[in-house]
CSV table of C-alpha atoms in Angstrom, one decimal:
chain,number,residue,atom,x,y,z
A,1,MET,CA,0.0,0.0,0.0
A,2,LEU,CA,1.3,3.4,-1.0
A,3,TYR,CA,0.6,6.3,1.2
A,4,THR,CA,1.2,9.2,-1.2
A,5,PRO,CA,-0.9,11.9,-2.8
A,6,LEU,CA,0.7,11.1,-6.2
A,7,ALA,CA,-1.2,9.2,-8.9
A,8,MET,CA,-0.1,5.7,-9.7
A,9,GLU,CA,1.0,6.8,-13.1
A,10,ASP,CA,3.4,9.3,-11.5
A,11,ILE,CA,5.0,6.6,-9.4
A,12,PHE,CA,5.1,3.6,-11.7
A,13,SER,CA,6.7,3.8,-15.1
A,14,SER,CA,4.3,3.8,-18.0
A,15,HIS,CA,6.9,2.3,-20.3
A,16,ALA,CA,6.0,-1.3,-19.4
A,17,GLU,CA,3.5,-2.9,-21.7
A,18,THR,CA,0.1,-3.5,-20.1
A,19,PRO,CA,-0.8,-7.2,-20.2
A,20,TRP,CA,-4.0,-8.4,-21.8
A,21,MET,CA,-6.7,-9.0,-19.1
A,22,GLY,CA,-10.2,-10.3,-19.5
A,23,GLU,CA,-13.1,-12.0,-17.7
A,24,TRP,CA,-13.6,-15.7,-18.3
A,25,TRP,CA,-16.1,-18.2,-16.9
A,26,ILE,CA,-14.1,-21.1,-15.4
A,27,ASP,CA,-16.1,-24.0,-14.0
A,28,GLY,CA,-19.2,-21.8,-13.7
A,29,ARG,CA,-17.4,-19.0,-11.8
A,30,LEU,CA,-16.4,-15.6,-13.2
A,31,CYS,CA,-12.7,-15.0,-13.1
A,32,LEU,CA,-10.3,-12.2,-14.1
A,33,VAL,CA,-7.5,-13.6,-16.2
A,34,ARG,CA,-4.3,-12.1,-17.8
A,35,ARG,CA,-2.0,-13.2,-20.5
A,36,ASP,CA,1.7,-13.2,-19.4
A,37,ALA,CA,4.8,-12.6,-21.6
A,38,ASP,CA,5.1,-16.3,-22.3
A,39,GLY,CA,1.6,-16.6,-23.8
A,40,TYR,CA,0.1,-18.4,-20.9
A,41,VAL,CA,-3.3,-17.3,-19.6
A,42,ARG,CA,-3.2,-17.1,-15.8
A,43,LEU,CA,-5.9,-16.7,-13.2
A,44,GLU,CA,-5.6,-13.2,-11.7
A,45,ARG,CA,-8.7,-13.0,-9.5
A,46,LEU,CA,-11.8,-14.9,-8.7
A,47,LEU,CA,-15.0,-12.7,-8.9
A,48,SER,CA,-17.4,-14.6,-6.6
A,49,SER,CA,-19.6,-13.8,-3.6
A,50,ASP,CA,-19.5,-17.4,-2.4
A,51,PRO,CA,-16.8,-17.9,0.4
A,52,GLN,CA,-16.5,-21.6,-0.5
A,53,ASP,CA,-15.2,-20.7,-3.9
A,54,PHE,CA,-12.1,-19.1,-2.5
A,55,LEU,CA,-11.2,-22.4,-0.7
A,56,ASP,CA,-11.2,-24.3,-4.0
A,57,SER,CA,-7.7,-25.0,-5.2
A,58,ARG,CA,-8.8,-24.6,-8.8
A,59,PHE,CA,-9.1,-20.9,-8.3
A,60,GLN,CA,-5.7,-20.1,-6.7
A,61,PRO,CA,-4.2,-16.9,-8.1
A,62,ASN,CA,-1.5,-17.2,-10.8
A,63,ARG,CA,-2.7,-20.7,-11.8
A,64,ILE,CA,-2.3,-21.4,-15.5
A,65,VAL,CA,-5.8,-21.8,-17.0
A,66,ALA,CA,-4.8,-22.0,-20.7
A,67,THR,CA,-1.8,-22.2,-22.9
A,68,ILE,CA,-2.8,-20.1,-25.8
A,69,LEU,CA,0.2,-19.0,-27.8
A,70,PHE,CA,-0.3,-16.3,-30.4
């Protein structure tokens, strides 16, 4: 957590390429995913209101959910 009045754009360099992110339905649950530099699609965040979903190992952050290379 940053305690500063500056905007995030002023602190972090904007030279880095922003990775592709999107929302996918995985096993009936809405998830936020991102494509990393190697082309893998990784789970970024689970978007659920059910607490039991967060205990499921299939929805651990940074898990590879697809190997789409293009």
